[in-house]
Amino acid sequence: MSAVLTFTRESMLGFKARKLRIAEHITQRELADMAGVPLDSVDLFEHNLPMPLDYKRRILKVLWAEKTKG
């Protein structure tokens, strides 16, 4: 018996990060600058494509800080 994992777009981390970025009124360029990562890395992350783990961490750190500064 094998298990099948089903991922919906809404359940993927990059999609959730994109929704949060938009809700916080931050452009991809602004997020890239704030996180110190290349602009294309934000796009790769939001589309759940391979990228350096450190860049993912930086992007998430900025988004979390923006969300919690309320």
Short mmCIF file of C-alpha atoms in Angstrom, two decimals:
data_model
loop_
_atom_site.label_atom_id
_atom_site.label_comp_id
_atom_site.label_asym_id
_atom_site.label_seq_id
_atom_site.Cartn_x
_atom_site.Cartn_y
_atom_site.Cartn_z
CA MET A 1 0.00 0.00 0.00
CA SER A 2 1.48 3.33 -0.99
CA ALA A 3 0.62 6.77 0.26
CA VAL A 4 -0.09 9.55 -2.17
CA LEU A 5 0.66 13.10 -1.16
CA THR A 6 -1.45 15.78 -2.72
CA PHE A 7 -0.30 19.37 -2.64
CA THR A 8 -2.55 22.21 -3.58
CA ARG A 9 -1.12 25.53 -4.62
CA GLU A 10 -2.64 27.14 -1.52
CA SER A 11 -0.79 24.74 0.78
CA MET A 12 2.67 25.54 -0.60
CA LEU A 13 4.95 27.85 1.37
CA GLY A 14 5.80 30.09 -1.57
CA PHE A 15 2.14 30.76 -2.31
CA LYS A 16 1.48 31.61 1.35
CA ALA A 17 4.50 33.93 1.36
CA ARG A 18 3.20 35.68 -1.76
CA LYS A 19 -0.22 36.21 -0.17
CA LEU A 20 1.43 37.67 2.94
CA ARG A 21 3.70 39.94 0.88
CA ILE A 22 0.72 41.30 -1.03
CA ALA A 23 -1.32 41.74 2.15
CA GLU A 24 1.54 43.79 3.62
CA HIS A 25 1.68 45.93 0.43
CA ILE A 26 5.29 44.99 -0.32
CA THR A 27 6.54 44.63 -3.89
CA GLN A 28 8.84 41.80 -4.90
CA ARG A 29 11.64 44.34 -5.39
CA GLU A 30 11.11 45.81 -1.91
CA LEU A 31 11.11 42.35 -0.36
CA ALA A 32 14.29 41.39 -2.21
CA ASP A 33 16.00 44.59 -1.02
CA MET A 34 14.83 44.11 2.57
CA ALA A 35 15.97 40.48 2.59
CA GLY A 36 19.24 41.13 0.78
CA VAL A 37 18.50 38.62 -1.97
CA PRO A 38 18.33 38.93 -5.77
CA LEU A 39 14.93 39.97 -7.15
CA ASP A 40 14.53 36.75 -9.14
CA SER A 41 14.89 34.75 -5.91
CA VAL A 42 11.63 36.20 -4.59
CA ASP A 43 9.86 35.09 -7.76
CA LEU A 44 11.43 31.63 -7.58
CA PHE A 45 10.34 31.28 -3.95
CA GLU A 46 6.77 32.40 -4.65
CA HIS A 47 6.53 29.82 -7.43
CA ASN A 48 7.96 27.06 -5.20
CA LEU A 49 10.99 26.58 -7.43
CA PRO A 50 14.47 25.51 -6.26
CA MET A 51 16.62 28.22 -4.72
CA PRO A 52 19.24 28.54 -1.97
CA LEU A 53 17.85 27.70 1.46
CA ASP A 54 19.52 30.78 2.97
CA TYR A 55 17.54 33.02 0.60
CA LYS A 56 14.30 31.34 1.66
CA ARG A 57 15.21 31.92 5.29
CA ARG A 58 15.96 35.61 4.67
CA ILE A 59 12.70 36.16 2.81
CA LEU A 60 10.64 34.44 5.49
CA LYS A 61 12.42 36.38 8.24
CA VAL A 62 11.48 39.70 6.60
CA LEU A 63 7.88 38.64 6.01
CA TRP A 64 7.52 37.45 9.59
CA ALA A 65 8.96 40.73 10.93
CA GLU A 66 6.54 42.73 8.77
CA LYS A 67 3.58 40.63 9.89
CA THR A 68 4.39 40.90 13.59
CA LYS A 69 5.32 44.58 13.75
CA GLY A 70 1.60 45.36 13.50
#
